[in-house]
Amino acid sequence: AQSVTQLGSHVSVSEGALVLLRCNYSSSVPPYLFWYVQYPNQGLQLLLKYTSAATLVKGINGFEAEFKKSETSFHLTKPSAHMSDAAEYFCAVSDRGTDKLIFGTGTRLQVFP
Amino acid sequence: GAGVSQSPSNKVTEKGKDVELRCDPISGHTALYWYRQSLGQGLEFLIYFQGNSAPDKSGLPSDRFSAERTGGSVSTLTIQRTQQEDSAVYLCASSFRGWGNNEQFFGPGTRLTVL
């Protein structure tokens, strides 16, 4: 069965620092991969998705993620953190041909001034 | 345009009572999903509707949970004889065609508290 592992339930960075949120997936076939963000008391919003068109995916708010098949990883990065990036981030996978999302446990990002 | 809406936003109920949660998907979206977000279990898939196909109920945790989608649009998630472990935020999402690589748009959720 598909699964997603997010290393680090909490990540803290200073404003302006690099953001790196880790995600590894388990699949024998490259799946579709997603990063969602959840701001406090809000629903989930799609940041970016990988669907095999390109290994480096750019999303909203300056975030990007790189699909690395050899490492079964899809880490999320942002060169310079902003206070408004403080939120919970979820990596998710869906099998090709199926539709339900399997989520990781989430990483809460804190940004300090 | 309108996004996915859910009602109520908050629901407090007593153990043993039945509850109904409603989801209005984005107009034209053929696929509708229910997920549950709880402290202990994270985000879990519950059920998925796609067009006129039989729903994928593989994520429903017990037979106390059921869902229907009327007219290919609005969906209702029903929990019978609620238990305290049912306390969670129930999220609804919709997408167009539902072919795995399509973005799922999420509603704001219904926070259910079972006393």
GROMACS .gro file of C-alpha atoms in nm:
model
  228
    1ALA     CA    1   0.000   0.000   0.000
    2GLN     CA    2   0.107   0.354  -0.065
    3SER     CA    3   0.248   0.550   0.223
    4VAL     CA    4   0.411   0.884   0.287
    5THR     CA    5   0.663   0.972   0.556
    6GLN     CA    6   0.726   1.326   0.667
    7LEU     CA    7   1.038   1.360   0.879
    8GLY     CA    8   1.002   1.616   1.153
    9SER     CA    9   0.665   1.703   1.298
   10HIS     CA   10   0.793   2.053   1.381
   11VAL     CA   11   1.039   2.271   1.193
   12SER     CA   12   1.147   2.614   1.311
   13VAL     CA   13   1.333   2.866   1.098
   14SER     CA   14   1.417   3.232   1.117
   15GLU     CA   15   1.258   3.476   0.879
   16GLY     CA   16   1.466   3.486   0.563
   17ALA     CA   17   1.617   3.141   0.617
   18LEU     CA   18   1.583   2.839   0.391
   19VAL     CA   19   1.278   2.621   0.445
   20LEU     CA   20   1.321   2.246   0.390
   21LEU     CA   21   1.036   2.007   0.465
   22ARG     CA   22   1.103   1.642   0.396
   23CYS     CA   23   0.875   1.388   0.236
   24ASN     CA   24   0.946   1.031   0.129
   25TYR     CA   25   0.700   0.803  -0.041
   26SER     CA   26   0.678   0.430  -0.085
   27SER     CA   27   0.578   0.309  -0.426
   28SER     CA   28   0.710   0.074  -0.688
   29VAL     CA   29   0.566   0.302  -0.955
   30PRO     CA   30   0.615   0.680  -0.941
   31PRO     CA   31   0.289   0.814  -0.804
   32TYR     CA   32   0.128   1.152  -0.818
   33LEU     CA   33   0.262   1.364  -0.531
   34PHE     CA   34   0.122   1.673  -0.367
   35TRP     CA   35   0.206   1.928  -0.103
   36TYR     CA   36  -0.083   2.093   0.077
   37VAL     CA   37  -0.071   2.376   0.331
   38GLN     CA   38  -0.316   2.433   0.614
   39TYR     CA   39  -0.324   2.772   0.779
   40PRO     CA   40  -0.474   2.793   1.130
   41ASN     CA   41  -0.846   2.723   1.130
   42GLN     CA   42  -0.857   2.692   0.754
   43GLY     CA   43  -0.895   2.412   0.503
   44LEU     CA   44  -0.621   2.255   0.295
   45GLN     CA   45  -0.477   2.446   0.002
   46LEU     CA   46  -0.269   2.294  -0.275
   47LEU     CA   47   0.087   2.428  -0.291
   48LEU     CA   48   0.211   2.217  -0.580
   49LYS     CA   49   0.182   1.878  -0.744
   50TYR     CA   50   0.405   1.634  -0.933
   51THR     CA   51   0.248   1.444  -1.218
   52SER     CA   52   0.564   1.337  -1.409
   53ALA     CA   53   0.579   1.634  -1.644
   54ALA     CA   54   0.889   1.778  -1.474
   55THR     CA   55   1.091   1.669  -1.173
   56LEU     CA   56   1.125   2.023  -1.036
   57VAL     CA   57   0.785   2.160  -0.957
   58LYS     CA   58   0.716   2.521  -0.873
   59GLY     CA   59   0.417   2.613  -0.663
   60ILE     CA   60   0.252   2.909  -0.505
   61ASN     CA   61   0.409   3.149  -0.255
   62GLY     CA   62   0.764   3.076  -0.376
   63PHE     CA   63   0.764   2.708  -0.279
   64GLU     CA   64   0.908   2.435  -0.497
   65ALA     CA   65   0.970   2.062  -0.470
   66GLU     CA   66   1.194   1.819  -0.652
   67PHE     CA   67   1.092   1.464  -0.734
   68LYS     CA   68   1.387   1.226  -0.691
   69LYS     CA   69   1.299   0.875  -0.792
   70SER     CA   70   1.629   0.729  -0.673
   71GLU     CA   71   1.562   0.863  -0.325
   72THR     CA   72   1.183   0.822  -0.336
   73SER     CA   73   1.166   1.178  -0.208
   74PHE     CA   74   0.965   1.489  -0.278
   75HIS     CA   75   1.105   1.751  -0.040
   76LEU     CA   76   0.952   2.098  -0.023
   77THR     CA   77   1.177   2.403  -0.020
   78LYS     CA   78   1.157   2.780  -0.013
   79PRO     CA   79   1.473   2.992  -0.032
   80SER     CA   80   1.360   3.258   0.214
   81ALA     CA   81   1.098   3.206   0.483
   82HIS     CA   82   0.835   3.466   0.556
   83MET     CA   83   0.632   3.503   0.871
   84SER     CA   84   0.319   3.426   0.671
   85ASP     CA   85   0.456   3.079   0.586
   86ALA     CA   86   0.383   2.961   0.939
   87ALA     CA   87   0.135   2.677   0.890
   88GLU     CA   88   0.108   2.300   0.876
   89TYR     CA   89   0.229   2.130   0.562
   90PHE     CA   90   0.113   1.793   0.436
   91CYS     CA   91   0.271   1.573   0.175
   92ALA     CA   92   0.030   1.338  -0.001
   93VAL     CA   93   0.037   1.066  -0.262
   94SER     CA   94  -0.224   0.914  -0.488
   95ASP     CA   95  -0.185   0.607  -0.702
   96ARG     CA   96  -0.205   0.651  -1.072
   97GLY     CA   97  -0.555   0.552  -1.167
   98THR     CA   98  -0.695   0.597  -0.818
   99ASP     CA   99  -0.801   0.918  -0.659
  100LYS     CA  100  -0.785   0.909  -0.286
  101LEU     CA  101  -0.503   1.094  -0.120
  102ILE     CA  102  -0.280   0.928   0.137
  103PHE     CA  103  -0.138   1.197   0.361
  104GLY     CA  104   0.174   1.217   0.569
  105THR     CA  105   0.147   1.313   0.933
  106GLY     CA  106   0.222   1.676   0.862
  107THR     CA  107   0.498   1.919   0.954
  108ARG     CA  108   0.425   2.233   1.149
  109LEU     CA  109   0.645   2.519   1.032
  110GLN     CA  110   0.723   2.802   1.273
  111VAL     CA  111   0.894   3.117   1.149
  112PHE     CA  112   1.069   3.339   1.400
  113PRO     CA  113   1.148   3.706   1.339
  114GLY     CA  114  -1.656   3.141  -0.793
  115ALA     CA  115  -1.774   2.952  -0.489
  116GLY     CA  116  -1.548   2.691  -0.337
  117VAL     CA  117  -1.639   2.378  -0.147
  118SER     CA  118  -1.870   2.458   0.140
  119GLN     CA  119  -1.947   2.250   0.445
  120SER     CA  120  -2.207   2.278   0.715
  121PRO     CA  121  -2.224   2.307   1.002
  122SER     CA  122  -1.882   2.451   1.076
  123ASN     CA  123  -1.902   2.319   1.430
  124LYS     CA  124  -2.114   2.046   1.580
  125VAL     CA  125  -2.127   1.940   1.941
  126THR     CA  126  -2.326   1.629   2.018
  127GLU     CA  127  -2.375   1.378   2.293
  128LYS     CA  128  -2.243   1.027   2.277
  129GLY     CA  129  -2.494   0.797   2.113
  130LYS     CA  130  -2.664   1.061   1.901
  131ASP     CA  131  -2.663   1.059   1.521
  132VAL     CA  132  -2.512   1.347   1.323
  133GLU     CA  133  -2.526   1.457   0.960
  134LEU     CA  134  -2.254   1.660   0.796
  135ARG     CA  135  -2.313   1.829   0.463
  136CYS     CA  136  -2.082   1.909   0.175
  137ASP     CA  137  -2.153   2.125  -0.130
  138PRO     CA  138  -1.882   2.063  -0.389
  139ILE     CA  139  -1.766   2.301  -0.658
  140SER     CA  140  -2.016   2.310  -0.941
  141GLY     CA  141  -1.916   2.078  -1.224
  142HIS     CA  142  -1.680   1.867  -1.016
  143THR     CA  143  -1.757   1.501  -1.066
  144ALA     CA  144  -1.553   1.359  -0.781
  145LEU     CA  145  -1.620   1.414  -0.411
  146TYR     CA  146  -1.416   1.293  -0.116
  147TRP     CA  147  -1.453   1.283   0.260
  148TYR     CA  148  -1.151   1.285   0.489
  149ARG     CA  149  -1.116   1.300   0.866
  150GLN     CA  150  -0.850   1.494   1.052
  151SER     CA  151  -0.788   1.400   1.412
  152LEU     CA  152  -0.502   1.441   1.657
  153GLY     CA  153  -0.436   1.074   1.691
  154GLN     CA  154  -0.479   0.962   1.330
  155GLY     CA  155  -0.381   1.260   1.115
  156LEU     CA  156  -0.562   1.297   0.783
  157GLU     CA  157  -0.751   0.984   0.680
  158PHE     CA  158  -0.947   0.907   0.366
  159LEU     CA  159  -1.303   0.799   0.436
  160ILE     CA  160  -1.505   0.769   0.114
  161TYR     CA  161  -1.496   0.877  -0.250
  162PHE     CA  162  -1.771   0.934  -0.507
  163GLN     CA  163  -1.701   0.957  -0.878
  164GLY     CA  164  -1.988   1.027  -1.114
  165ASN     CA  165  -2.238   0.742  -1.121
  166SER     CA  166  -1.989   0.477  -1.013
  167ALA     CA  167  -2.023   0.287  -0.689
  168PRO     CA  168  -1.849   0.482  -0.412
  169ASP     CA  169  -1.516   0.370  -0.271
  170LYS     CA  170  -1.602   0.316   0.096
  171SER     CA  171  -1.274   0.153   0.189
  172GLY     CA  172  -1.180   0.421   0.442
  173LEU     CA  173  -1.495   0.421   0.652
  174PRO     CA  174  -1.387   0.315   1.002
  175SER     CA  175  -1.707   0.131   1.098
  176ASP     CA  176  -2.059   0.056   0.983
  177ARG     CA  177  -2.179   0.352   1.190
  178PHE     CA  178  -2.044   0.572   0.913
  179SER     CA  179  -2.226   0.616   0.584
  180ALA     CA  180  -2.242   0.873   0.309
  181GLU     CA  181  -2.453   0.952   0.011
  182ARG     CA  182  -2.434   1.189  -0.277
  183THR     CA  183  -2.761   1.303  -0.420
  184GLY     CA  184  -2.792   1.407  -0.783
  185GLY     CA  185  -2.419   1.396  -0.830
  186SER     CA  186  -2.376   1.709  -0.622
  187VAL     CA  187  -2.439   1.755  -0.250
  188SER     CA  188  -2.311   1.487  -0.016
  189THR     CA  189  -2.409   1.400   0.339
  190LEU     CA  190  -2.188   1.207   0.578
  191THR     CA  191  -2.387   1.040   0.854
  192ILE     CA  192  -2.243   0.906   1.176
  193GLN     CA  193  -2.480   0.695   1.382
  194ARG     CA  194  -2.451   0.638   1.756
  195THR     CA  195  -2.156   0.874   1.783
  196GLN     CA  196  -1.863   0.784   2.005
  197GLN     CA  197  -1.604   1.011   2.162
  198GLU     CA  198  -1.338   0.878   1.924
  199ASP     CA  199  -1.543   1.020   1.637
  200SER     CA  200  -1.444   1.370   1.749
  201ALA     CA  201  -1.244   1.519   1.464
  202VAL     CA  202  -1.255   1.767   1.180
  203TYR     CA  203  -1.435   1.620   0.881
  204LEU     CA  204  -1.309   1.758   0.551
  205CYS     CA  205  -1.480   1.738   0.217
  206ALA     CA  206  -1.301   1.786  -0.115
  207SER     CA  207  -1.403   1.783  -0.477
  208SER     CA  208  -1.221   1.756  -0.807
  209PHE     CA  209  -1.296   1.738  -1.177
  210ARG     CA  210  -1.301   1.380  -1.312
  211GLY     CA  211  -1.096   1.243  -1.024
  212TRP     CA  212  -0.809   1.085  -1.209
  213GLY     CA  213  -0.545   1.104  -0.937
  214ASN     CA  214  -0.350   1.394  -1.076
  215ASN     CA  215  -0.633   1.640  -1.049
  216GLU     CA  216  -0.630   1.890  -0.770
  217GLN     CA  217  -0.870   1.827  -0.489
  218PHE     CA  218  -1.025   2.145  -0.353
  219PHE     CA  219  -1.099   2.126   0.016
  220GLY     CA  220  -1.376   2.281   0.217
  221PRO     CA  221  -1.314   2.445   0.556
  222GLY     CA  222  -1.429   2.136   0.744
  223THR     CA  223  -1.681   2.053   1.013
  224ARG     CA  224  -1.541   2.025   1.363
  225LEU     CA  225  -1.731   1.748   1.543
  226THR     CA  226  -1.710   1.718   1.919
  227VAL     CA  227  -1.872   1.421   2.087
  228LEU     CA  228  -1.922   1.469   2.459
   0.00000   0.00000   0.00000
